[in-house]
PDB file of C-alpha atoms and ligand atoms in Angstrom:
ATOM      1  CA  MET A 102      16.589  -4.317  10.142  1.00  0.00           C
ATOM      2  CA  TYR A 103      15.995  -6.451   7.123  1.00  0.00           C
ATOM      3  CA  TYR A 104      17.106  -9.815   8.188  1.00  0.00           C
ATOM      4  CA  ASN A 105      18.580 -11.386  11.223  1.00  0.00           C
ATOM      5  CA  GLU A 106      20.255 -14.903  11.758  1.00  0.00           C
ATOM      6  CA  GLU A 107      17.132 -16.910  10.937  1.00  0.00           C
ATOM      7  CA  THR A 108      15.734 -15.014   7.989  1.00  0.00           C
ATOM      8  CA  THR A 109      15.149 -17.320   5.008  1.00  0.00           C
ATOM      9  CA  VAL A 110      15.564 -15.964   1.411  1.00  0.00           C
ATOM     10  CA  TYR A 111      14.651 -17.526  -1.827  1.00  0.00           C
ATOM     11  CA  LEU A 112      17.615 -17.374  -4.433  1.00  0.00           C
ATOM     12  CA  ASN A 113      17.263 -19.180  -7.673  1.00  0.00           C
ATOM     13  CA  GLY A 114      15.451 -22.034  -6.696  1.00  0.00           C
ATOM     14  CA  LYS A 115      17.025 -22.478  -3.321  1.00  0.00           C
ATOM     15  CA  TRP A 116      15.837 -21.504   0.095  1.00  0.00           C
ATOM     16  CA  LEU A 117      18.943 -20.122   1.871  1.00  0.00           C
ATOM     17  CA  LYS A 118      19.653 -18.243   5.247  1.00  0.00           C
ATOM     18  CA  ALA A 119      19.966 -14.496   4.241  1.00  0.00           C
ATOM     19  CA  LYS A 120      23.317 -14.503   5.930  1.00  0.00           C
ATOM     20  CA  ASP A 121      24.612 -17.121   3.623  1.00  0.00           C
ATOM     21  CA  ALA A 122      23.050 -15.845   0.304  1.00  0.00           C
ATOM     22  CA  GLN A 123      25.914 -14.430  -2.013  1.00  0.00           C
ATOM     23  CA  THR A 124      26.351 -12.666  -5.235  1.00  0.00           C
ATOM     24  CA  ASP A 125      28.904 -11.989  -7.839  1.00  0.00           C
ATOM     25  CA  LEU A 126      30.408  -8.674  -7.301  1.00  0.00           C
ATOM     26  CA  TYR A 127      30.767  -8.227 -11.187  1.00  0.00           C
ATOM     27  CA  ASN A 128      26.965  -8.353 -11.784  1.00  0.00           C
ATOM     28  CA  GLN A 129      25.710  -5.938 -14.169  1.00  0.00           C
ATOM     29  CA  THR A 130      22.902  -4.836 -11.890  1.00  0.00           C
ATOM     30  CA  MET A 131      25.391  -3.450  -9.424  1.00  0.00           C
ATOM     31  CA  HIS A 132      27.628  -1.716 -12.011  1.00  0.00           C
ATOM     32  CA  TYR A 133      25.146  -0.381 -14.242  1.00  0.00           C
ATOM     33  CA  GLY A 134      21.586  -0.691 -12.747  1.00  0.00           C
ATOM     34  CA  ASN A 135      19.981  -3.025 -15.085  1.00  0.00           C
ATOM     35  CA  GLY A 136      17.864  -5.094 -12.750  1.00  0.00           C
ATOM     36  CA  VAL A 137      14.012  -4.973 -12.050  1.00  0.00           C
ATOM     37  CA  PHE A 138      12.287  -5.327  -8.970  1.00  0.00           C
ATOM     38  CA  GLU A 139       8.889  -5.013  -7.068  1.00  0.00           C
ATOM     39  CA  GLY A 140       7.539  -3.753  -3.750  1.00  0.00           C
ATOM     40  CA  ILE A 141       4.633  -5.827  -2.316  1.00  0.00           C
ATOM     41  CA  ARG A 142       2.584  -5.934   0.838  1.00  0.00           C
ATOM     42  CA  ALA A 143       1.015  -8.932   2.720  1.00  0.00           C
ATOM     43  CA  TYR A 144      -1.584  -8.302   5.387  1.00  0.00           C
ATOM     44  CA  ASP A 145      -2.851 -10.328   8.058  1.00  0.00           C
ATOM     45  CA  THR A 146      -6.615 -10.658   7.118  1.00  0.00           C
ATOM     46  CA  GLU A 147      -9.492 -12.595   8.581  1.00  0.00           C
ATOM     47  CA  ASP A 148      -8.813 -15.153   5.857  1.00  0.00           C
ATOM     48  CA  GLY A 149      -5.248 -15.372   6.984  1.00  0.00           C
ATOM     49  CA  VAL A 150      -2.289 -14.054   5.417  1.00  0.00           C
ATOM     50  CA  GLN A 151      -3.105 -12.291   2.052  1.00  0.00           C
ATOM     51  CA  VAL A 152      -0.533 -10.739  -0.460  1.00  0.00           C
ATOM     52  CA  PHE A 153      -2.523  -7.631  -1.817  1.00  0.00           C
ATOM     53  CA  LYS A 154      -2.670  -7.470  -5.598  1.00  0.00           C
ATOM     54  CA  ALA A 155       0.031 -10.207  -5.938  1.00  0.00           C
ATOM     55  CA  LYS A 156      -0.786 -11.002  -9.697  1.00  0.00           C
ATOM     56  CA  GLU A 157      -0.583  -7.288 -10.568  1.00  0.00           C
ATOM     57  CA  HIS A 158       2.654  -6.962  -8.873  1.00  0.00           C
ATOM     58  CA  TYR A 159       4.211 -10.139 -10.596  1.00  0.00           C
ATOM     59  CA  GLU A 160       2.675  -9.175 -14.053  1.00  0.00           C
ATOM     60  CA  ARG A 161       4.467  -5.834 -13.591  1.00  0.00           C
ATOM     61  CA  LEU A 162       7.718  -7.406 -12.735  1.00  0.00           C
ATOM     62  CA  LEU A 163       7.364  -9.513 -15.891  1.00  0.00           C
ATOM     63  CA  TYR A 164       6.710  -6.409 -17.896  1.00  0.00           C
ATOM     64  CA  SER A 165       9.461  -4.395 -16.453  1.00  0.00           C
ATOM     65  CA  ALA A 166      11.803  -7.544 -17.419  1.00  0.00           C
ATOM     66  CA  GLU A 167      10.660  -7.744 -20.798  1.00  0.00           C
ATOM     67  CA  LYS A 168      11.303  -4.190 -21.232  1.00  0.00           C
ATOM     68  CA  MET A 169      14.902  -4.494 -19.933  1.00  0.00           C
ATOM     69  CA  HIS A 170      15.508  -7.599 -22.266  1.00  0.00           C
ATOM     70  CA  ILE A 171      15.787  -9.664 -19.225  1.00  0.00           C
ATOM     71  CA  ASN A 172      14.653 -13.243 -19.869  1.00  0.00           C
ATOM     72  CA  LEU A 173      12.746 -13.902 -16.838  1.00  0.00           C
ATOM     73  CA  ASN A 174      11.716 -17.465 -16.900  1.00  0.00           C
ATOM     74  CA  TYR A 175       9.024 -17.563 -14.142  1.00  0.00           C
ATOM     75  CA  THR A 176       5.342 -17.531 -14.483  1.00  0.00           C
ATOM     76  CA  VAL A 177       3.125 -15.108 -12.358  1.00  0.00           C
ATOM     77  CA  GLU A 178       1.709 -18.157 -10.681  1.00  0.00           C
ATOM     78  CA  GLU A 179       4.952 -19.511  -9.699  1.00  0.00           C
ATOM     79  CA  LEU A 180       6.112 -16.229  -8.197  1.00  0.00           C
ATOM     80  CA  VAL A 181       2.922 -15.770  -6.094  1.00  0.00           C
ATOM     81  CA  ASP A 182       3.390 -19.189  -4.732  1.00  0.00           C
ATOM     82  CA  LEU A 183       6.956 -18.635  -3.826  1.00  0.00           C
ATOM     83  CA  THR A 184       5.940 -15.502  -2.066  1.00  0.00           C
ATOM     84  CA  TYR A 185       3.563 -17.320   0.121  1.00  0.00           C
ATOM     85  CA  GLU A 186       6.025 -19.954   1.038  1.00  0.00           C
ATOM     86  CA  LEU A 187       8.592 -17.194   1.813  1.00  0.00           C
ATOM     87  CA  LEU A 188       6.090 -15.611   4.195  1.00  0.00           C
ATOM     88  CA  GLU A 189       5.487 -18.808   5.704  1.00  0.00           C
ATOM     89  CA  LYS A 190       9.080 -19.860   6.036  1.00  0.00           C
ATOM     90  CA  ASN A 191       9.760 -16.683   7.965  1.00  0.00           C
ATOM     91  CA  GLY A 192       6.479 -16.625  10.035  1.00  0.00           C
ATOM     92  CA  LEU A 193       5.636 -13.255   8.581  1.00  0.00           C
ATOM     93  CA  SER A 194       2.045 -11.848   8.182  1.00  0.00           C
ATOM     94  CA  ASN A 195       2.090  -8.203   7.816  1.00  0.00           C
ATOM     95  CA  ALA A 196       5.229  -7.839   5.812  1.00  0.00           C
ATOM     96  CA  TYR A 197       6.810  -5.985   2.950  1.00  0.00           C
ATOM     97  CA  ILE A 198       8.078  -8.383  -0.007  1.00  0.00           C
ATOM     98  CA  ARG A 199      10.965  -7.474  -2.335  1.00  0.00           C
ATOM     99  CA  PRO A 200      11.490  -9.382  -5.235  1.00  0.00           C
ATOM    100  CA  LEU A 201      14.737  -8.601  -7.074  1.00  0.00           C
ATOM    101  CA  VAL A 202      15.826  -9.756 -10.447  1.00  0.00           C
ATOM    102  CA  TYR A 203      19.457  -9.183 -11.190  1.00  0.00           C
ATOM    103  CA  LEU A 204      21.736 -10.118 -13.809  1.00  0.00           C
ATOM    104  CA  GLY A 205      25.039 -12.100 -14.046  1.00  0.00           C
ATOM    105  CA  ALA A 206      28.775 -10.793 -14.601  1.00  0.00           C
ATOM    106  CA  ASN A 207      28.984  -8.371 -17.541  1.00  0.00           C
ATOM    107  CA  MET A 208      30.721  -5.288 -17.879  1.00  0.00           C
ATOM    108  CA  ALA A 209      29.584  -4.808 -21.536  1.00  0.00           C
ATOM    109  CA  LEU A 210      26.135  -3.187 -22.210  1.00  0.00           C
ATOM    110  CA  GLN A 211      24.056  -5.964 -22.873  1.00  0.00           C
ATOM    111  CA  PRO A 212      21.894  -8.045 -20.557  1.00  0.00           C
ATOM    112  CA  THR A 213      23.222 -11.387 -19.540  1.00  0.00           C
ATOM    113  CA  GLU A 214      21.682 -14.757 -20.154  1.00  0.00           C
ATOM    114  CA  GLU A 215      22.154 -15.459 -16.481  1.00  0.00           C
ATOM    115  CA  VAL A 216      19.231 -14.119 -14.689  1.00  0.00           C
ATOM    116  CA  ASN A 217      18.877 -14.368 -10.947  1.00  0.00           C
ATOM    117  CA  VAL A 218      15.808 -14.026  -8.947  1.00  0.00           C
ATOM    118  CA  PHE A 219      15.920 -13.109  -5.311  1.00  0.00           C
ATOM    119  CA  LEU A 220      12.968 -12.965  -2.845  1.00  0.00           C
ATOM    120  CA  CYS A 221      13.008 -11.570   0.579  1.00  0.00           C
ATOM    121  CA  ALA A 222      10.366 -10.112   3.133  1.00  0.00           C
ATOM    122  CA  TRP A 223      10.476  -8.120   6.319  1.00  0.00           C
ATOM    123  CA  GLU A 224       8.096  -6.298   8.647  1.00  0.00           C
ATOM    124  CA  TRP A 225       8.039  -2.722   7.550  1.00  0.00           C
ATOM    125  CA  GLY A 226       5.724   0.063   8.961  1.00  0.00           C
ATOM    126  CA  LYS A 227       4.132   2.541   6.720  1.00  0.00           C
ATOM    127  CA  TYR A 228       6.817   4.244   4.666  1.00  0.00           C
ATOM    128  CA  LEU A 229       6.635   8.059   4.866  1.00  0.00           C
ATOM    129  CA  GLY A 230       4.969   7.678   8.357  1.00  0.00           C
ATOM    130  CA  ASN A 231       1.469   8.577   9.312  1.00  0.00           C
ATOM    131  CA  ASP A 232       2.127  12.390   9.783  1.00  0.00           C
ATOM    132  CA  MET A 233       0.884  14.895   7.115  1.00  0.00           C
ATOM    133  CA  LEU A 234       3.764  15.354   4.716  1.00  0.00           C
ATOM    134  CA  ASN A 235       5.473  18.557   3.912  1.00  0.00           C
ATOM    135  CA  LEU A 236       6.628  18.278   0.216  1.00  0.00           C
ATOM    136  CA  MET A 237       8.820  20.312  -1.990  1.00  0.00           C
ATOM    137  CA  THR A 238       8.807  20.790  -5.744  1.00  0.00           C
ATOM    138  CA  SER A 239      11.912  18.963  -6.529  1.00  0.00           C
ATOM    139  CA  SER A 240      14.742  20.279  -8.871  1.00  0.00           C
ATOM    140  CA  TYR A 241      15.052  17.002 -10.262  1.00  0.00           C
ATOM    141  CA  GLN A 242      12.477  15.625 -13.032  1.00  0.00           C
ATOM    142  CA  ARG A 243      11.463  12.408 -13.362  1.00  0.00           C
ATOM    143  CA  PRO A 244      13.389  10.591 -16.047  1.00  0.00           C
ATOM    144  CA  ASN A 245      12.474  11.543 -19.635  1.00  0.00           C
ATOM    145  CA  PRO A 246      10.120   8.747 -20.998  1.00  0.00           C
ATOM    146  CA  LYS A 247      12.182   8.895 -24.298  1.00  0.00           C
ATOM    147  CA  SER A 248      15.350   8.190 -22.320  1.00  0.00           C
ATOM    148  CA  CYS A 249      13.993   5.041 -20.491  1.00  0.00           C
ATOM    149  CA  HIS A 250      10.972   2.880 -19.826  1.00  0.00           C
ATOM    150  CA  VAL A 251       9.846   5.107 -16.917  1.00  0.00           C
ATOM    151  CA  GLU A 252       6.753   3.027 -16.332  1.00  0.00           C
ATOM    152  CA  ALA A 253       8.857  -0.123 -15.647  1.00  0.00           C
ATOM    153  CA  LYS A 254      10.315  -0.682 -12.286  1.00  0.00           C
ATOM    154  CA  VAL A 255      13.954  -0.738 -12.885  1.00  0.00           C
ATOM    155  CA  VAL A 256      16.839  -0.514 -10.249  1.00  0.00           C
ATOM    156  CA  GLY A 257      18.674   2.221 -12.038  1.00  0.00           C
ATOM    157  CA  HIS A 258      15.881   4.351 -12.090  1.00  0.00           C
ATOM    158  CA  TYR A 259      15.908   4.905  -8.394  1.00  0.00           C
ATOM    159  CA  THR A 260      18.935   6.921  -8.248  1.00  0.00           C
ATOM    160  CA  ASN A 261      16.650   9.920  -9.457  1.00  0.00           C
ATOM    161  CA  SER A 262      14.215   9.030  -6.568  1.00  0.00           C
ATOM    162  CA  ILE A 263      17.364   8.977  -4.338  1.00  0.00           C
ATOM    163  CA  LEU A 264      18.601  12.422  -5.480  1.00  0.00           C
ATOM    164  CA  ALA A 265      15.086  13.971  -5.023  1.00  0.00           C
ATOM    165  CA  THR A 266      14.465  12.593  -1.544  1.00  0.00           C
ATOM    166  CA  THR A 267      17.750  13.500  -0.439  1.00  0.00           C
ATOM    167  CA  GLU A 268      17.405  16.833  -1.663  1.00  0.00           C
ATOM    168  CA  ALA A 269      14.208  17.297   0.030  1.00  0.00           C
ATOM    169  CA  LYS A 270      15.169  16.055   3.293  1.00  0.00           C
ATOM    170  CA  GLN A 271      18.264  18.149   3.337  1.00  0.00           C
ATOM    171  CA  LYS A 272      16.350  21.160   2.811  1.00  0.00           C
ATOM    172  CA  GLY A 273      14.038  20.132   5.965  1.00  0.00           C
ATOM    173  CA  PHE A 274      11.159  18.728   3.871  1.00  0.00           C
ATOM    174  CA  ASP A 275       9.575  15.200   4.250  1.00  0.00           C
ATOM    175  CA  GLU A 276       9.494  14.239   0.526  1.00  0.00           C
ATOM    176  CA  ALA A 277       9.932  15.600  -2.857  1.00  0.00           C
ATOM    177  CA  LEU A 278       7.539  16.070  -5.791  1.00  0.00           C
ATOM    178  CA  LEU A 279       8.981  15.639  -9.270  1.00  0.00           C
ATOM    179  CA  LEU A 280       7.902  17.270 -12.322  1.00  0.00           C
ATOM    180  CA  ASP A 281       8.089  15.741 -15.790  1.00  0.00           C
ATOM    181  CA  ALA A 282      10.198  17.069 -18.580  1.00  0.00           C
ATOM    182  CA  ASN A 283       7.364  19.628 -19.613  1.00  0.00           C
ATOM    183  CA  GLY A 284       7.323  21.071 -16.149  1.00  0.00           C
ATOM    184  CA  ASN A 285       4.067  19.344 -15.057  1.00  0.00           C
ATOM    185  CA  VAL A 286       3.777  17.544 -11.827  1.00  0.00           C
ATOM    186  CA  ALA A 287       4.721  13.615 -12.326  1.00  0.00           C
ATOM    187  CA  GLU A 288       5.001  11.928  -9.017  1.00  0.00           C
ATOM    188  CA  GLY A 289       6.933  11.468  -5.762  1.00  0.00           C
ATOM    189  CA  PRO A 290      10.160   9.572  -5.520  1.00  0.00           C
ATOM    190  CA  GLY A 291       8.445   6.350  -4.647  1.00  0.00           C
ATOM    191  CA  ALA A 292       4.667   7.009  -4.842  1.00  0.00           C
ATOM    192  CA  ASN A 293       2.039   8.530  -7.162  1.00  0.00           C
ATOM    193  CA  PHE A 294       0.503  11.959  -6.412  1.00  0.00           C
ATOM    194  CA  PHE A 295      -2.996  13.175  -6.285  1.00  0.00           C
ATOM    195  CA  TYR A 296      -4.658  16.397  -5.405  1.00  0.00           C
ATOM    196  CA  GLU A 297      -8.293  17.585  -4.759  1.00  0.00           C
ATOM    197  CA  LYS A 298      -9.916  20.774  -5.445  1.00  0.00           C
ATOM    198  CA  ASP A 299     -13.658  21.671  -5.061  1.00  0.00           C
ATOM    199  CA  GLY A 300     -14.804  17.806  -4.807  1.00  0.00           C
ATOM    200  CA  VAL A 301     -12.674  16.512  -7.860  1.00  0.00           C
ATOM    201  CA  ILE A 302      -9.588  14.528  -7.564  1.00  0.00           C
ATOM    202  CA  TYR A 303      -6.830  15.048 -10.070  1.00  0.00           C
ATOM    203  CA  THR A 304      -3.692  13.182 -11.108  1.00  0.00           C
ATOM    204  CA  CYS A 305      -1.500  13.215 -14.081  1.00  0.00           C
ATOM    205  CA  PRO A 306      -1.942  10.512 -16.798  1.00  0.00           C
ATOM    206  CA  LEU A 307       0.164   7.544 -17.308  1.00  0.00           C
ATOM    207  CA  GLY A 308       3.304   8.355 -19.476  1.00  0.00           C
ATOM    208  CA  ASN A 309       5.918  10.011 -17.151  1.00  0.00           C
ATOM    209  CA  ILE A 310       5.312   7.833 -14.183  1.00  0.00           C
ATOM    210  CA  LEU A 311       4.999   4.403 -12.734  1.00  0.00           C
ATOM    211  CA  ALA A 312       1.679   2.957 -13.275  1.00  0.00           C
ATOM    212  CA  GLY A 313       1.153   2.407  -9.503  1.00  0.00           C
ATOM    213  CA  ILE A 314      -0.854  -0.548  -8.546  1.00  0.00           C
ATOM    214  CA  THR A 315      -2.093   1.598  -5.527  1.00  0.00           C
ATOM    215  CA  ARG A 316      -3.017   4.371  -7.906  1.00  0.00           C
ATOM    216  CA  ALA A 317      -5.093   1.714  -9.777  1.00  0.00           C
ATOM    217  CA  THR A 318      -6.773   0.692  -6.377  1.00  0.00           C
ATOM    218  CA  VAL A 319      -7.549   4.149  -5.721  1.00  0.00           C
ATOM    219  CA  PHE A 320      -9.352   4.621  -9.048  1.00  0.00           C
ATOM    220  CA  GLU A 321     -11.284   1.498  -8.233  1.00  0.00           C
ATOM    221  CA  MET A 322     -12.342   2.776  -4.847  1.00  0.00           C
ATOM    222  CA  ALA A 323     -13.265   6.235  -5.993  1.00  0.00           C
ATOM    223  CA  LYS A 324     -15.549   4.705  -8.488  1.00  0.00           C
ATOM    224  CA  GLU A 325     -17.317   2.914  -5.862  1.00  0.00           C
ATOM    225  CA  LEU A 326     -17.456   5.763  -3.591  1.00  0.00           C
ATOM    226  CA  ASN A 327     -18.742   8.008  -6.599  1.00  0.00           C
ATOM    227  CA  PHE A 328     -15.630  10.480  -6.417  1.00  0.00           C
ATOM    228  CA  THR A 329     -14.483  11.881  -9.642  1.00  0.00           C
ATOM    229  CA  ILE A 330     -10.887  11.405 -10.594  1.00  0.00           C
ATOM    230  CA  GLU A 331      -9.723  13.513 -13.805  1.00  0.00           C
ATOM    231  CA  GLU A 332      -6.366  12.664 -15.206  1.00  0.00           C
ATOM    232  CA  LYS A 333      -4.723  15.904 -16.551  1.00  0.00           C
ATOM    233  CA  TYR A 334      -1.588  17.754 -16.735  1.00  0.00           C
ATOM    234  CA  PHE A 335      -1.228  20.368 -14.003  1.00  0.00           C
ATOM    235  CA  THR A 336       1.634  22.310 -12.571  1.00  0.00           C
ATOM    236  CA  PRO A 337       2.804  22.917  -9.086  1.00  0.00           C
ATOM    237  CA  GLU A 338       1.057  26.213  -8.936  1.00  0.00           C
ATOM    238  CA  ASP A 339      -2.318  24.316  -9.688  1.00  0.00           C
ATOM    239  CA  VAL A 340      -1.630  22.418  -6.624  1.00  0.00           C
ATOM    240  CA  LYS A 341      -0.811  25.208  -4.113  1.00  0.00           C
ATOM    241  CA  GLY A 342      -3.545  26.109  -1.930  1.00  0.00           C
ATOM    242  CA  ALA A 343      -5.856  23.110  -3.116  1.00  0.00           C
ATOM    243  CA  ASP A 344      -8.244  21.360  -0.540  1.00  0.00           C
ATOM    244  CA  GLY A 345      -5.838  18.485  -0.037  1.00  0.00           C
ATOM    245  CA  ALA A 346      -3.275  16.171  -1.617  1.00  0.00           C
ATOM    246  CA  PHE A 347      -1.993  12.581  -1.057  1.00  0.00           C
ATOM    247  CA  PHE A 348       0.574  10.246  -2.208  1.00  0.00           C
ATOM    248  CA  THR A 349      -0.131   6.342  -3.040  1.00  0.00           C
ATOM    249  CA  GLY A 350       2.027   3.493  -3.177  1.00  0.00           C
ATOM    250  CA  THR A 351       2.438  -0.055  -1.834  1.00  0.00           C
ATOM    251  CA  ALA A 352       4.826   1.012   0.793  1.00  0.00           C
ATOM    252  CA  ALA A 353       3.494   4.475   1.652  1.00  0.00           C
ATOM    253  CA  GLU A 354      -0.428   3.178   1.211  1.00  0.00           C
ATOM    254  CA  VAL A 355      -2.413   6.380   1.056  1.00  0.00           C
ATOM    255  CA  ALA A 356      -0.683   9.157   2.790  1.00  0.00           C
ATOM    256  CA  GLY A 357      -1.833  12.605   3.419  1.00  0.00           C
ATOM    257  CA  ILE A 358       0.001  15.582   2.317  1.00  0.00           C
ATOM    258  CA  GLY A 359      -0.085  18.870   4.404  1.00  0.00           C
ATOM    259  CA  SER A 360       1.705  21.384   2.133  1.00  0.00           C
ATOM    260  CA  LEU A 361       3.655  21.961  -1.175  1.00  0.00           C
ATOM    261  CA  ASP A 362       6.450  24.223  -1.032  1.00  0.00           C
ATOM    262  CA  ASN A 363       5.263  25.529   2.403  1.00  0.00           C
ATOM    263  CA  VAL A 364       1.816  26.435   0.917  1.00  0.00           C
ATOM    264  CA  LYS A 365      -0.771  24.420   3.138  1.00  0.00           C
ATOM    265  CA  PHE A 366      -3.614  22.594   1.677  1.00  0.00           C
ATOM    266  CA  THR A 367      -6.908  24.344   2.919  1.00  0.00           C
ATOM    267  CA  MET A 368      -9.114  21.496   4.298  1.00  0.00           C
ATOM    268  CA  ASP A 369      -8.326  19.300   7.317  1.00  0.00           C
ATOM    269  CA  TRP A 370      -7.244  15.908   6.228  1.00  0.00           C
ATOM    270  CA  GLU A 371      -9.805  14.029   8.198  1.00  0.00           C
ATOM    271  CA  ASP A 372     -12.688  15.851   6.107  1.00  0.00           C
ATOM    272  CA  THR A 373     -11.020  15.218   2.513  1.00  0.00           C
ATOM    273  CA  MET A 374     -11.897  12.651  -0.069  1.00  0.00           C
ATOM    274  CA  GLY A 375      -8.200  11.518   0.210  1.00  0.00           C
ATOM    275  CA  ALA A 376      -8.925  10.612   4.006  1.00  0.00           C
ATOM    276  CA  GLN A 377     -11.840   8.440   3.003  1.00  0.00           C
ATOM    277  CA  LEU A 378      -9.883   6.613   0.281  1.00  0.00           C
ATOM    278  CA  ALA A 379      -7.030   6.075   2.972  1.00  0.00           C
ATOM    279  CA  ARG A 380      -9.588   4.490   5.340  1.00  0.00           C
ATOM    280  CA  MET A 381     -11.144   2.415   2.487  1.00  0.00           C
ATOM    281  CA  TYR A 382      -7.769   1.242   1.568  1.00  0.00           C
ATOM    282  CA  ARG A 383      -6.995   0.020   4.942  1.00  0.00           C
ATOM    283  CA  ASN A 384     -10.151  -2.152   5.086  1.00  0.00           C
ATOM    284  CA  ARG A 385      -9.444  -3.473   1.626  1.00  0.00           C
ATOM    285  CA  VAL A 386      -6.130  -4.664   2.323  1.00  0.00           C
ATOM    286  CA  SER A 387      -7.031  -6.086   5.555  1.00  0.00           C
ATOM    287  CA  SER A 388     -10.574  -7.309   5.799  1.00  0.00           C
ATOM    288  CA  ARG A 389     -13.390  -9.065   4.182  1.00  0.00           C
ATOM    289  CA  GLU A 390     -13.708  -6.750   1.422  1.00  0.00           C
ATOM    290  CA  TYR A 391     -10.464  -8.628   0.151  1.00  0.00           C
ATOM    291  CA  LYS A 392     -12.469 -11.660  -0.974  1.00  0.00           C
ATOM    292  CA  SER A 393     -13.844  -9.783  -4.023  1.00  0.00           C
ATOM    293  CA  PHE A 394     -10.156  -9.752  -5.512  1.00  0.00           C
ATOM    294  CA  ASP A 395      -9.332 -12.292  -8.119  1.00  0.00           C
ATOM    295  CA  LEU A 396      -6.527 -14.053  -6.391  1.00  0.00           C
ATOM    296  CA  VAL A 397      -4.209 -16.714  -7.999  1.00  0.00           C
TER     297      VAL A 397
HETATM  298  N1  LIG B 290       6.104   5.820  -8.240  1.00  0.00           N
HETATM  299  C1  LIG B 290       7.374   5.326  -8.040  1.00  0.00           C
HETATM  300  C2  LIG B 290       8.545   5.874  -8.475  1.00  0.00           C
HETATM  301  C3  LIG B 290       7.530   4.114  -7.029  1.00  0.00           C
HETATM  302  O1  LIG B 290       8.578   3.777  -6.837  1.00  0.00           O
HETATM  303  C4  LIG B 290       6.180   3.554  -6.677  1.00  0.00           C
HETATM  304  C5  LIG B 290       6.413   2.318  -5.663  1.00  0.00           C
HETATM  305  N2  LIG B 290       6.442   1.258  -6.472  1.00  0.00           N
HETATM  306  C6  LIG B 290       4.919   4.049  -6.787  1.00  0.00           C
HETATM  307  C7  LIG B 290       4.924   5.172  -7.975  1.00  0.00           C
HETATM  308  C8  LIG B 290       3.701   3.315  -6.490  1.00  0.00           C
HETATM  309  O2  LIG B 290       3.417   1.999  -7.153  1.00  0.00           O
HETATM  310  P1  LIG B 290       2.757   1.024  -6.468  1.00  0.00           P
HETATM  311  O3  LIG B 290       1.370   1.759  -6.011  1.00  0.00           O
HETATM  312  O4  LIG B 290       2.448  -0.074  -7.467  1.00  0.00           O
HETATM  313  O5  LIG B 290       3.599   0.674  -5.273  1.00  0.00           O
END
């Protein structure tokens, strides 16, 4: 699914066939989860292939690396250029791009001087699909921000996401909604969460969540549409029975949510502000509107 005989990847300055790329099984990222990564999408637009918010994604990658004491010697510009080259070499236009920064062999608890940069891409449909999602409040909390840099995109953090999604699927739901250490709603395992009630959209403040780039795009679009977004702490009880809700993420885009813990949202999705934002997002990533973004 992710690669075939022809797929080309970037690894530490070289373009290789995915099937020939190798790694050291003693690397610290595999043993302890100390690595950082990104999830980026490219779209086929009227101006050719465009990587959406490329600069923001690579700025976040550099930030995540710095937080984990990983000495990543690449600039945002270099990484953006490599990404376009990767897409071209693989003949991809609508694609999901996965940059992964992983470390060298080390069983001790400090990062290595060796820092590996791996870039790959594949065609990937909308993560979480197009149907309304039925969520459950997870029994797992998001990692306590005092135990890690929760706003950084670190490999090891995703064990928490895997536990939450697996629990939700095993119980017959589509996805989980995780709380923070204080019992307030934080985010999904791989997406930020918003709900709407009486004409106002709510989402939690930064602090216990990944600072989503799609979340920021939704803030931008809401401003243009004169929609009010309020950042506040809220509980699952505040969400239940609200007018509507949605997830945002690069892979998920803007995805409508049908229910939380089997309590349905009251409005038809198509009539919600979330649905308008979802349509606007599709246009923004794929159309002329894209020109207004500051690309490097
Ligand atoms: N939260 C988590 C935990 C995620 O993994 C993601 C996906 N990167 C998001 C939120 C959404 O972030 P973005 O919009 O930058 O993709």
